[in-house]
Amino acid sequence: MSGLNWGVGDLLTVTKLAWDLYHKCYLVAREAPEDFRQLVNELASLQGALRTLRDDYNSDQSFLERLGDPRKDALDKCLGSCNATLQKLQTLVTKYQELGIADGKQFWMKLKWVTKKGEIADLRSRIMVHTCNISLCMSSIGKYRQDASSGTMETSEKLGPVARSQTEPWIASRSKVTNDSPKELDEPEGLGLWGLRRVYTGATLVEPTANLTSDLSPPVSEEEYSEDRSPDAPISKSKSVPHGRLRKASTFSVQQDKETFPPSPLASKECSEDASITPPSQKKAVVGSGLSNKRGSKGKVYEDQGGVVDVVADAMNELAKVRQKERSDRPLRIVRQDPIHQADSILKERFQQFAEDELRIRRLSAKDWLRVATWWLLKARSHVPELESSVSAKASLRICSDSTGQAYVDLLKSSWILHTIILHKNNLSSLMTDENRKLLYNLSDGINEGLGKYGSPDTSQRQALMNQNINIWELLQPEEETSDEDNLLPGVDNQRWITVEQDDAGGENEIVLYRTFVIAAIGSKRYRIKSRGAPYMLILSTKDGESQPQVTICNQSGSISLTRDFIPDDLKDRLNAGSPLSTDVDVKDGVPLNFGRMSVTVAFANDGAQQRFMDFPRTYFNSVKRREPRQLENATETLLFDRSVDLFEQLRPATLKPLNPRQQWRSCNLRILETTGKEGWRTTRRLVVSSSAGEKQPWCTEMFLPLSNVRIHREGAARVAVIKWSDCTHEQSEHTDGNYNRMYSYVYNENNPNLALSLLFRNSADTTDFENTVLKLSSEPIFSSSTGPNFRHIYSISDVDTLIKKYKAILLAHTRMGWRYSELFYMYRDTDFIYDYSANRVRFPHVYYTDYISSHVEKLYKPDPGTVPSFSHCDKKVGNVSVEFDDEATSFRFISALTSGHDLIFSRPTHNVIIKAPRRFGSMRSNRCQAQVQLWLQRDTKGGRNIRLVVRWEEKVEDKWLTLTIQRGALQRSKDGNRASLPKGSYERGRKLDMKNLTATDSRASKGEPCRKEGPVSISFDAVRDREEFAALVEGLKEAVLAKETKIPVDELTN
C-alpha cells in the first residue's frame, strides 16, 4: 500500500481491516492467554486512531491536498507499514478461523498457543508502534492545518459563542460526529473518540496491566463505562483498565518558561510562530524509514523488543508535552470579586507589606500562594462553621463578635491573595496545571460563598477589623524554622492537607477523616512562643486499607508536618495542661502526642472540636476491638501477622466458587493472633479481618485457625492466596445415649475443610509472609531442612503448668495438587523411632497431635438457631508419621536435633546383635533378629568426648532398645571380618529411648529409671566395610569424624 496516492477508499480500507480484525479477535478473547488479550487492547487503540484520521478526512476532504510533501510521505509510510502488519495478522486469523470462534474456550483448546506465542508478541509490538506513529502524524497535521489556515476567525464564528470563548477551535470541530461515514463502518465505539484523545496524550498508550475481563461484553464508550461501572463492582480475575482514567503525565515546574513547551495543534498562531514542531518524517524514532537504524526501507519493525519500548516512550513524551501546552492555553473561569466585600486601602496596604516582607526571605510560586489563600479560607470556616454550610441564607452573618470578625478578615486575606497576587498576569502561565486549576476554582467559589453570607459592613465595623489578626503569615516557632538552599518554600508535600474540600486533601491513597485548627506546644519548653489563634492544622486521616488511623500536625508554610499512628492508648492519655497554651483561648485539657523526635502537646479551641476529633478513632476502635490481643487469665495472646489486603472474599470450600450473594470486601486489615497457654501443645490461633479506618460503618470478623492442616494455594499473580481449613462445626450424630436418643456433636475434621477465603494482598512479599505465618510456628526452629517447597522443622516446646516440661515439635510441610499444608506432631523425651538406612527415612510409631474440641459435644439437642458452635479446648491424640530425606547427612541432623547434646554419626542395619547375661548356667542370646546399630557422639563433655552405642531390635522384641557407653580401645578383635565385639560391661535395656540422656528406659521400672544389666555385646554387620567404619569411629574418633566431613582417608589423617 505504499502507493496510497491519497485515495479515501484506501484509507477506509485500512480502517475497515483494523476494525474487522479487532472484532474477530475480541470474540475469541474470553478464555485467551494474557499476551493475546494485550494484542486485542492494542488493536482497539489502533482502530480508534485510524477512525479518528478517517473522521478528519470526512470533516475536511481538502486538507490532504494542502499538505506538504514531507507530511504526505510520513502519512504514506505510516499507513503502508500499518497495512502490512494488519495483513500478516489477517493471514493468521484466517488460518485458524475454521476452528470455530463461537466458543472462545473451545477455540483456545484447539489452538496450540505455545507455537504462536512469539508471533503474537511481535504483532502486538508492531501494532503499538503503528498507533504511536499515526498519533504523531495526526498531531503534526493538526498543527499544519492551523498554521496554514487564514480563516480561523471565520471558523470560530461558525462554531458558536461557546467555542469562540475558548482557544480550542480544532477540538470543537472534532467533537461533532460525522454522519457521512460508510454504513459498514458504524461499529461499536470501542474506546470512544474522547477516550482515544486522552490515551494518545497521556504518559502511556495502554498500561501494561490492561486486560480484557474474563466475562467479555461488547465494547462500550467511555461515557457508558463510567456510568455502568460502580466502584463497588466485584473484581474479576482479569480486570480491564478504563482507558479514560489512565495516569496523566507529570506536569512541568511552575517556574518553567512557556517557550520550553512544544507547540500544540490547538495553540494560537502567535504561539506557533515562536517554536515549531519537527515534522514526523524527520523524527528518527517515530515514523517512516527513520524509526531506528534497524528498520528497513519498507517500514518493517526491527526485532529488538527493548527498542520498541523506547520508541513508544519517546513518542508518548512528545505527546505529553503537546497535551501540557493545550492545558496551558485553556482560559480560566472564576467568579468575579465582590465589590462590596473588599479590603479597604489600609488593609490592602498592610497585606502588601506582609507579602513583601515574606518575599524578601523566600520566593513563592503560584501554587504556594494558592495554599496560603486556602489556609485562610479554612481558618475562616473554623471560626464560623456556618461559612462551610451551603444551606444558610445569604447576608445572615454580621460582624458583631470576635469570631465572626476574625472570620471576615480571614476571608478578605484569602480574597486579596487570590485577586491581587495569584491572578496577576505574570503568574497565569504557572496556573495551567490541572491541580492548580481545581484548587483555584474551589478557592474562588469558597471565598464568594463565605463573603456572600455577610451583610455589607459599615464604617465602624470596618474600623473594628483592624483589631483582628491581619497578618497573612502564621508565627513560626524557633524549632519550626528550616533553612533551604534553593530559597524555595520547604515541604511541598507537607501542604497536601491544605485543600478547600476535605475529600481532596492528602495523597491519592489517603482519606481525611477530620481537620481542625489547634494550638500546639512544639519542641522544648525554653523555645516555645505563645501565639494567637490556632496556627496549626491537626488532621486525622487513614490510608486506603490501613488499619490504624494517622494523626498529623502541620503548619501554614509546610516547614513541619509530623505524622504517626493514632493508637487506642491515645484515647486514654489525657493530660491536664494546668495552664492554657495560648493567650486568647482558654483550654483546660491538652493531648500529648509524641512524634518520636519531637514532642507535641495539642490543645483544642473548644470542647466540641476535641470531642469530634476523638469520636472518629473511638468509634472505629470499639468496632474492631476483637482484633487486639486479649487479656487472658491462663494464657497469653500475641500478634503474629498484620497486613492490609486489597480484597477479602469468602468462598465455597468444596468448589472454591464465590457465595451467592457474594461475600466480598475491599481494603481490609488481616491479622493472625496466637494464644499460648501453660501447655505448648494447646496453642491455637485466630484469624481476624476488619475494615479499614476509612469505612463509615466499621466491621470486624474472627475465625478459629488451627496450627496445622491449613491449605494454601497461590494463584497466577503471586498476590492472590486461597486458603481453606476446618473449624469445629462439623456435625456428627452417629452415637446414641443408650436409649435410642441421638447424640449431637460438632467436631474438628482436618480432612474436610469447611472454610475457604480468597485474599488479594498488596504485594507478593505480604502473601509470602502470610503463607509462612500460617504454615510455620512462631518460634525459631532448632532444625530446618527443605526440599523444594516442602520443609521439615523441629521446635523446642516447654510446658509451665506445674513443672517445666520440655519436648519437641515436628512440623512437616507438604504439597499436593498445588496446595501447601503442614502437619504438626509432638514427641516427648521417652520415645521410639525406626531409622531406615536404605531409604533415609525415619518413622515414629507413636507421636502425639492436637485435636480441637467444640463447645457442643454429645448433647441431645442441636444448637439454637443462629448459634454456631465454637472452639472450646484442645485434646491429645496418638498417631504415627514417617519423614523421608534426600541424603544421610540431613537425616542424621534431623535425628540429632531430637536429643540434647548428642550427634548421630553412624547408623547401619546388622545381621544380629548378641548379648550374654551374667548367669552361672549358660548364656542368654538374642532372638537373632535384625537390629539397627547407631553411634552417638556426646558434645561438650569435660575431659574428652564420649561415644554412645544405641541398638534397636525389631518389633517382636519386647525390650527393643539397648544403650551403653563405649570407651576408646574397648573394641575387641574378632576372627570374623564383619563382627565387632565389646567386653563385658554395663548397659541399659528398655522399651523406649530417653532422648535427653540417650539411655534405654522402661516405664515398668521404679521412677522411670533405666533397667541396667551387664554382659558382653557382639554385633554382626551385613558388610565388612560397615564393621570397618564402625571400628574407625570407635577407635579413632577424631580422625574418623574429620574423615567423614572432609572425605579424606583415615590413614592419611592418622599419619
PDB file of C-alpha atoms in Angstrom, residues 440-646:
ATOM      1  CA  LEU A 440      -8.209  27.877  42.136  1.00  0.00           C
ATOM      2  CA  TYR A 441     -11.831  27.148  41.148  1.00  0.00           C
ATOM      3  CA  ASN A 442     -12.651  25.749  44.581  1.00  0.00           C
ATOM      4  CA  LEU A 443     -10.931  28.658  46.288  1.00  0.00           C
ATOM      5  CA  SER A 444     -12.806  31.256  44.241  1.00  0.00           C
ATOM      6  CA  ASP A 445     -16.161  29.612  44.913  1.00  0.00           C
ATOM      7  CA  GLY A 446     -15.430  29.181  48.620  1.00  0.00           C
ATOM      8  CA  ILE A 447     -14.427  32.816  49.097  1.00  0.00           C
ATOM      9  CA  ASN A 448     -17.506  34.176  47.339  1.00  0.00           C
ATOM     10  CA  GLU A 449     -19.848  31.824  49.188  1.00  0.00           C
ATOM     11  CA  GLY A 450     -18.310  32.847  52.510  1.00  0.00           C
ATOM     12  CA  LEU A 451     -18.356  36.585  51.879  1.00  0.00           C
ATOM     13  CA  GLY A 452     -21.873  36.329  50.450  1.00  0.00           C
ATOM     14  CA  LYS A 453     -23.164  35.232  53.865  1.00  0.00           C
ATOM     15  CA  TYR A 454     -22.078  38.554  55.410  1.00  0.00           C
ATOM     16  CA  GLY A 455     -24.059  41.725  55.195  1.00  0.00           C
ATOM     17  CA  SER A 456     -22.482  44.922  53.915  1.00  0.00           C
ATOM     18  CA  PRO A 457     -20.111  46.199  56.683  1.00  0.00           C
ATOM     19  CA  ASP A 458     -20.491  49.786  57.841  1.00  0.00           C
ATOM     20  CA  THR A 459     -17.678  52.191  58.660  1.00  0.00           C
ATOM     21  CA  SER A 460     -17.414  51.291  62.335  1.00  0.00           C
ATOM     22  CA  GLN A 461     -17.292  47.632  61.569  1.00  0.00           C
ATOM     23  CA  ARG A 462     -14.502  48.163  59.053  1.00  0.00           C
ATOM     24  CA  GLN A 463     -12.535  50.126  61.609  1.00  0.00           C
ATOM     25  CA  ALA A 464     -13.011  47.292  64.130  1.00  0.00           C
ATOM     26  CA  LEU A 465     -11.436  44.867  61.688  1.00  0.00           C
ATOM     27  CA  MET A 466      -8.043  46.412  62.395  1.00  0.00           C
ATOM     28  CA  ASN A 467      -8.216  44.941  65.911  1.00  0.00           C
ATOM     29  CA  GLN A 468      -8.256  41.419  64.468  1.00  0.00           C
ATOM     30  CA  ASN A 469      -5.263  39.395  63.352  1.00  0.00           C
ATOM     31  CA  ILE A 470      -4.494  40.832  59.919  1.00  0.00           C
ATOM     32  CA  ASN A 471      -1.121  39.140  59.358  1.00  0.00           C
ATOM     33  CA  ILE A 472      -1.207  36.787  56.370  1.00  0.00           C
ATOM     34  CA  TRP A 473       1.577  34.638  57.847  1.00  0.00           C
ATOM     35  CA  GLU A 474       1.319  32.426  60.909  1.00  0.00           C
ATOM     36  CA  LEU A 475       4.013  32.806  63.554  1.00  0.00           C
ATOM     37  CA  LEU A 476       6.709  30.105  63.363  1.00  0.00           C
ATOM     38  CA  GLN A 477       8.172  28.537  66.469  1.00  0.00           C
ATOM     39  CA  PRO A 478      12.005  28.525  66.606  1.00  0.00           C
ATOM     40  CA  GLU A 479      12.169  24.749  66.103  1.00  0.00           C
ATOM     41  CA  GLU A 480       9.928  25.014  63.056  1.00  0.00           C
ATOM     42  CA  GLU A 481      12.358  27.240  61.161  1.00  0.00           C
ATOM     43  CA  THR A 482      14.132  25.469  58.313  1.00  0.00           C
ATOM     44  CA  SER A 483      16.869  26.623  56.001  1.00  0.00           C
ATOM     45  CA  ASP A 484      16.622  25.951  52.289  1.00  0.00           C
ATOM     46  CA  GLU A 485      19.498  26.459  49.899  1.00  0.00           C
ATOM     47  CA  ASP A 486      17.260  26.901  46.846  1.00  0.00           C
ATOM     48  CA  ASN A 487      15.329  29.706  48.534  1.00  0.00           C
ATOM     49  CA  LEU A 488      12.050  27.867  47.926  1.00  0.00           C
ATOM     50  CA  LEU A 489       9.163  27.139  50.234  1.00  0.00           C
ATOM     51  CA  PRO A 490      10.097  23.872  52.003  1.00  0.00           C
ATOM     52  CA  GLY A 491       7.872  20.911  52.491  1.00  0.00           C
ATOM     53  CA  VAL A 492       5.853  20.995  49.265  1.00  0.00           C
ATOM     54  CA  ASP A 493       4.334  17.578  50.002  1.00  0.00           C
ATOM     55  CA  ASN A 494       3.581  18.683  53.548  1.00  0.00           C
ATOM     56  CA  GLN A 495       0.961  21.098  52.206  1.00  0.00           C
ATOM     57  CA  ARG A 496      -1.131  18.360  50.582  1.00  0.00           C
ATOM     58  CA  TRP A 497      -3.548  18.662  53.502  1.00  0.00           C
ATOM     59  CA  ILE A 498      -4.395  22.303  52.668  1.00  0.00           C
ATOM     60  CA  THR A 499      -7.296  22.000  50.232  1.00  0.00           C
ATOM     61  CA  VAL A 500     -10.694  23.646  50.114  1.00  0.00           C
ATOM     62  CA  GLU A 501     -12.606  20.373  50.137  1.00  0.00           C
ATOM     63  CA  GLN A 502     -11.723  17.835  52.795  1.00  0.00           C
ATOM     64  CA  ASP A 503     -12.167  14.959  50.340  1.00  0.00           C
ATOM     65  CA  ASP A 504      -9.363  16.393  48.175  1.00  0.00           C
ATOM     66  CA  ALA A 505      -6.814  16.588  50.990  1.00  0.00           C
ATOM     67  CA  GLY A 506      -3.916  14.158  51.287  1.00  0.00           C
ATOM     68  CA  GLY A 507      -2.407  11.829  48.724  1.00  0.00           C
ATOM     69  CA  GLU A 508      -4.199   9.580  46.281  1.00  0.00           C
ATOM     70  CA  ASN A 509      -4.445   6.715  48.776  1.00  0.00           C
ATOM     71  CA  GLU A 510      -5.172   8.892  51.822  1.00  0.00           C
ATOM     72  CA  ILE A 511      -8.596   9.605  53.291  1.00  0.00           C
ATOM     73  CA  VAL A 512      -9.063  12.587  55.612  1.00  0.00           C
ATOM     74  CA  LEU A 513     -11.486  11.846  58.435  1.00  0.00           C
ATOM     75  CA  TYR A 514     -11.339  15.175  60.243  1.00  0.00           C
ATOM     76  CA  ARG A 515      -9.474  18.509  60.064  1.00  0.00           C
ATOM     77  CA  THR A 516      -9.337  21.277  62.608  1.00  0.00           C
ATOM     78  CA  PHE A 517      -7.065  24.092  63.720  1.00  0.00           C
ATOM     79  CA  VAL A 518      -5.395  23.769  67.117  1.00  0.00           C
ATOM     80  CA  ILE A 519      -2.916  25.379  69.436  1.00  0.00           C
ATOM     81  CA  ALA A 520       0.210  23.318  69.974  1.00  0.00           C
ATOM     82  CA  ALA A 521       3.290  23.401  72.146  1.00  0.00           C
ATOM     83  CA  ILE A 522       6.061  22.056  69.912  1.00  0.00           C
ATOM     84  CA  GLY A 523       9.588  21.220  70.938  1.00  0.00           C
ATOM     85  CA  SER A 524      11.470  22.189  74.075  1.00  0.00           C
ATOM     86  CA  LYS A 525       9.816  24.404  76.666  1.00  0.00           C
ATOM     87  CA  ARG A 526      12.571  27.006  76.582  1.00  0.00           C
ATOM     88  CA  TYR A 527      11.963  27.670  72.847  1.00  0.00           C
ATOM     89  CA  ARG A 528       8.172  27.822  72.819  1.00  0.00           C
ATOM     90  CA  ILE A 529       6.496  31.104  71.856  1.00  0.00           C
ATOM     91  CA  LYS A 530       2.874  31.840  72.662  1.00  0.00           C
ATOM     92  CA  SER A 531       0.817  32.536  69.569  1.00  0.00           C
ATOM     93  CA  ARG A 532      -2.624  33.924  68.825  1.00  0.00           C
ATOM     94  CA  GLY A 533      -5.378  31.877  67.291  1.00  0.00           C
ATOM     95  CA  ALA A 534      -4.806  28.296  66.273  1.00  0.00           C
ATOM     96  CA  PRO A 535      -1.780  28.348  63.957  1.00  0.00           C
ATOM     97  CA  TYR A 536      -1.597  24.589  63.340  1.00  0.00           C
ATOM     98  CA  MET A 537      -3.751  22.183  61.396  1.00  0.00           C
ATOM     99  CA  LEU A 538      -4.492  18.828  63.038  1.00  0.00           C
ATOM    100  CA  ILE A 539      -5.529  16.081  60.645  1.00  0.00           C
ATOM    101  CA  LEU A 540      -6.976  12.668  61.383  1.00  0.00           C
ATOM    102  CA  SER A 541      -6.549  10.514  58.289  1.00  0.00           C
ATOM    103  CA  THR A 542      -6.025   6.983  57.102  1.00  0.00           C
ATOM    104  CA  LYS A 543      -4.537   5.273  54.091  1.00  0.00           C
ATOM    105  CA  ASP A 544      -6.715   3.098  51.943  1.00  0.00           C
ATOM    106  CA  GLY A 545      -6.811  -0.340  53.539  1.00  0.00           C
ATOM    107  CA  GLU A 546      -4.705   0.595  56.558  1.00  0.00           C
ATOM    108  CA  SER A 547      -5.908  -0.492  59.978  1.00  0.00           C
ATOM    109  CA  GLN A 548      -4.572   2.388  62.053  1.00  0.00           C
ATOM    110  CA  PRO A 549      -5.799   5.984  61.755  1.00  0.00           C
ATOM    111  CA  GLN A 550      -2.996   8.501  61.484  1.00  0.00           C
ATOM    112  CA  VAL A 551      -2.702  11.856  63.204  1.00  0.00           C
ATOM    113  CA  THR A 552      -0.799  14.670  61.512  1.00  0.00           C
ATOM    114  CA  ILE A 553       0.056  18.180  62.607  1.00  0.00           C
ATOM    115  CA  CYS A 554       1.334  20.723  60.084  1.00  0.00           C
ATOM    116  CA  ASN A 555       1.802  24.456  59.814  1.00  0.00           C
ATOM    117  CA  GLN A 556       0.973  27.015  57.159  1.00  0.00           C
ATOM    118  CA  SER A 557       4.363  27.136  55.459  1.00  0.00           C
ATOM    119  CA  GLY A 558       4.832  23.377  55.269  1.00  0.00           C
ATOM    120  CA  SER A 559       8.119  23.534  57.167  1.00  0.00           C
ATOM    121  CA  ILE A 560       6.784  20.994  59.634  1.00  0.00           C
ATOM    122  CA  SER A 561       4.499  18.024  59.120  1.00  0.00           C
ATOM    123  CA  LEU A 562       4.562  15.317  61.780  1.00  0.00           C
ATOM    124  CA  THR A 563       2.638  12.069  61.287  1.00  0.00           C
ATOM    125  CA  ARG A 564       2.220   8.942  63.354  1.00  0.00           C
ATOM    126  CA  ASP A 565      -0.337   6.208  64.018  1.00  0.00           C
ATOM    127  CA  PHE A 566      -3.212   7.033  66.315  1.00  0.00           C
ATOM    128  CA  ILE A 567      -3.383   4.091  68.728  1.00  0.00           C
ATOM    129  CA  PRO A 568      -6.084   3.128  71.257  1.00  0.00           C
ATOM    130  CA  ASP A 569      -3.878   4.314  74.120  1.00  0.00           C
ATOM    131  CA  ASP A 570      -4.164   7.872  72.788  1.00  0.00           C
ATOM    132  CA  LEU A 571      -7.814   7.832  73.812  1.00  0.00           C
ATOM    133  CA  LYS A 572      -6.740   7.259  77.420  1.00  0.00           C
ATOM    134  CA  ASP A 573      -3.841   9.724  77.557  1.00  0.00           C
ATOM    135  CA  ARG A 574      -5.475  12.978  78.604  1.00  0.00           C
ATOM    136  CA  LEU A 575      -3.030  15.398  80.169  1.00  0.00           C
ATOM    137  CA  ASN A 576      -4.193  18.323  82.276  1.00  0.00           C
ATOM    138  CA  ALA A 577      -2.078  21.126  80.939  1.00  0.00           C
ATOM    139  CA  GLY A 578      -2.539  23.276  84.052  1.00  0.00           C
ATOM    140  CA  SER A 579      -2.369  26.500  82.074  1.00  0.00           C
ATOM    141  CA  PRO A 580      -3.602  27.387  78.629  1.00  0.00           C
ATOM    142  CA  LEU A 581      -1.167  27.206  75.726  1.00  0.00           C
ATOM    143  CA  SER A 582      -2.443  30.386  74.151  1.00  0.00           C
ATOM    144  CA  THR A 583      -3.188  33.867  75.404  1.00  0.00           C
ATOM    145  CA  ASP A 584      -6.599  34.198  73.760  1.00  0.00           C
ATOM    146  CA  VAL A 585      -8.081  30.683  74.122  1.00  0.00           C
ATOM    147  CA  ASP A 586      -8.841  29.125  77.484  1.00  0.00           C
ATOM    148  CA  VAL A 587      -8.011  25.452  77.057  1.00  0.00           C
ATOM    149  CA  LYS A 588      -8.320  23.139  80.040  1.00  0.00           C
ATOM    150  CA  ASP A 589      -7.014  19.873  78.640  1.00  0.00           C
ATOM    151  CA  GLY A 590      -4.070  19.138  76.408  1.00  0.00           C
ATOM    152  CA  VAL A 591      -3.486  15.912  74.486  1.00  0.00           C
ATOM    153  CA  PRO A 592       0.152  14.760  74.407  1.00  0.00           C
ATOM    154  CA  LEU A 593       1.237  13.385  71.032  1.00  0.00           C
ATOM    155  CA  ASN A 594       4.808  12.182  70.834  1.00  0.00           C
ATOM    156  CA  PHE A 595       6.120  12.069  67.280  1.00  0.00           C
ATOM    157  CA  GLY A 596       9.387  10.357  68.050  1.00  0.00           C
ATOM    158  CA  ARG A 597      11.937  13.074  67.500  1.00  0.00           C
ATOM    159  CA  MET A 598       9.624  15.849  68.654  1.00  0.00           C
ATOM    160  CA  SER A 599       7.118  16.016  71.493  1.00  0.00           C
ATOM    161  CA  VAL A 600       3.889  17.906  70.895  1.00  0.00           C
ATOM    162  CA  THR A 601       1.022  18.840  73.196  1.00  0.00           C
ATOM    163  CA  VAL A 602      -2.155  19.767  71.367  1.00  0.00           C
ATOM    164  CA  ALA A 603      -4.953  21.918  72.753  1.00  0.00           C
ATOM    165  CA  PHE A 604      -8.289  22.386  71.022  1.00  0.00           C
ATOM    166  CA  ALA A 605     -10.060  25.721  70.739  1.00  0.00           C
ATOM    167  CA  ASN A 606     -13.264  24.252  72.151  1.00  0.00           C
ATOM    168  CA  ASP A 607     -14.604  21.041  73.640  1.00  0.00           C
ATOM    169  CA  GLY A 608     -16.712  20.327  70.569  1.00  0.00           C
ATOM    170  CA  ALA A 609     -13.688  20.139  68.280  1.00  0.00           C
ATOM    171  CA  GLN A 610     -11.885  17.827  70.683  1.00  0.00           C
ATOM    172  CA  GLN A 611     -14.948  15.614  71.011  1.00  0.00           C
ATOM    173  CA  ARG A 612     -15.355  15.308  67.234  1.00  0.00           C
ATOM    174  CA  PHE A 613     -11.657  14.581  66.840  1.00  0.00           C
ATOM    175  CA  MET A 614     -11.805  11.749  69.391  1.00  0.00           C
ATOM    176  CA  ASP A 615     -15.118  10.307  68.183  1.00  0.00           C
ATOM    177  CA  PHE A 616     -13.716   9.011  64.893  1.00  0.00           C
ATOM    178  CA  PRO A 617     -10.998   6.751  66.323  1.00  0.00           C
ATOM    179  CA  ARG A 618     -13.119   5.804  69.348  1.00  0.00           C
ATOM    180  CA  THR A 619     -15.945   4.513  67.149  1.00  0.00           C
ATOM    181  CA  TYR A 620     -13.522   2.625  64.937  1.00  0.00           C
ATOM    182  CA  PHE A 621     -11.513   1.024  67.749  1.00  0.00           C
ATOM    183  CA  ASN A 622     -14.686  -0.073  69.532  1.00  0.00           C
ATOM    184  CA  SER A 623     -15.903  -1.767  66.348  1.00  0.00           C
ATOM    185  CA  VAL A 624     -12.662  -3.663  65.713  1.00  0.00           C
ATOM    186  CA  LYS A 625     -11.545  -4.389  69.273  1.00  0.00           C
ATOM    187  CA  ARG A 626     -11.673  -8.146  68.628  1.00  0.00           C
ATOM    188  CA  ARG A 627      -8.539  -7.825  66.532  1.00  0.00           C
ATOM    189  CA  GLU A 628      -6.495  -6.681  69.524  1.00  0.00           C
ATOM    190  CA  PRO A 629      -4.690  -9.266  71.717  1.00  0.00           C
ATOM    191  CA  ARG A 630      -6.938 -10.404  74.556  1.00  0.00           C
ATOM    192  CA  GLN A 631      -6.006 -10.239  78.213  1.00  0.00           C
ATOM    193  CA  LEU A 632      -6.497 -13.869  79.335  1.00  0.00           C
ATOM    194  CA  GLU A 633      -6.095 -15.298  82.807  1.00  0.00           C
ATOM    195  CA  ASN A 634      -4.250 -18.533  81.984  1.00  0.00           C
ATOM    196  CA  ALA A 635      -2.923 -17.764  78.514  1.00  0.00           C
ATOM    197  CA  THR A 636      -1.080 -15.149  76.517  1.00  0.00           C
ATOM    198  CA  GLU A 637      -2.128 -13.864  73.106  1.00  0.00           C
ATOM    199  CA  THR A 638       0.346 -12.286  70.715  1.00  0.00           C
ATOM    200  CA  LEU A 639       0.043 -10.714  67.279  1.00  0.00           C
ATOM    201  CA  LEU A 640       1.841 -12.707  64.565  1.00  0.00           C
ATOM    202  CA  PHE A 641       0.694 -11.108  61.309  1.00  0.00           C
ATOM    203  CA  ASP A 642      -0.734  -7.697  60.460  1.00  0.00           C
ATOM    204  CA  ARG A 643      -1.169  -6.658  56.821  1.00  0.00           C
ATOM    205  CA  SER A 644      -3.624  -4.935  54.528  1.00  0.00           C
ATOM    206  CA  VAL A 645      -5.417  -6.830  51.781  1.00  0.00           C
ATOM    207  CA  ASP A 646      -6.985  -5.272  48.717  1.00  0.00           C
TER     208      ASP A 646
END
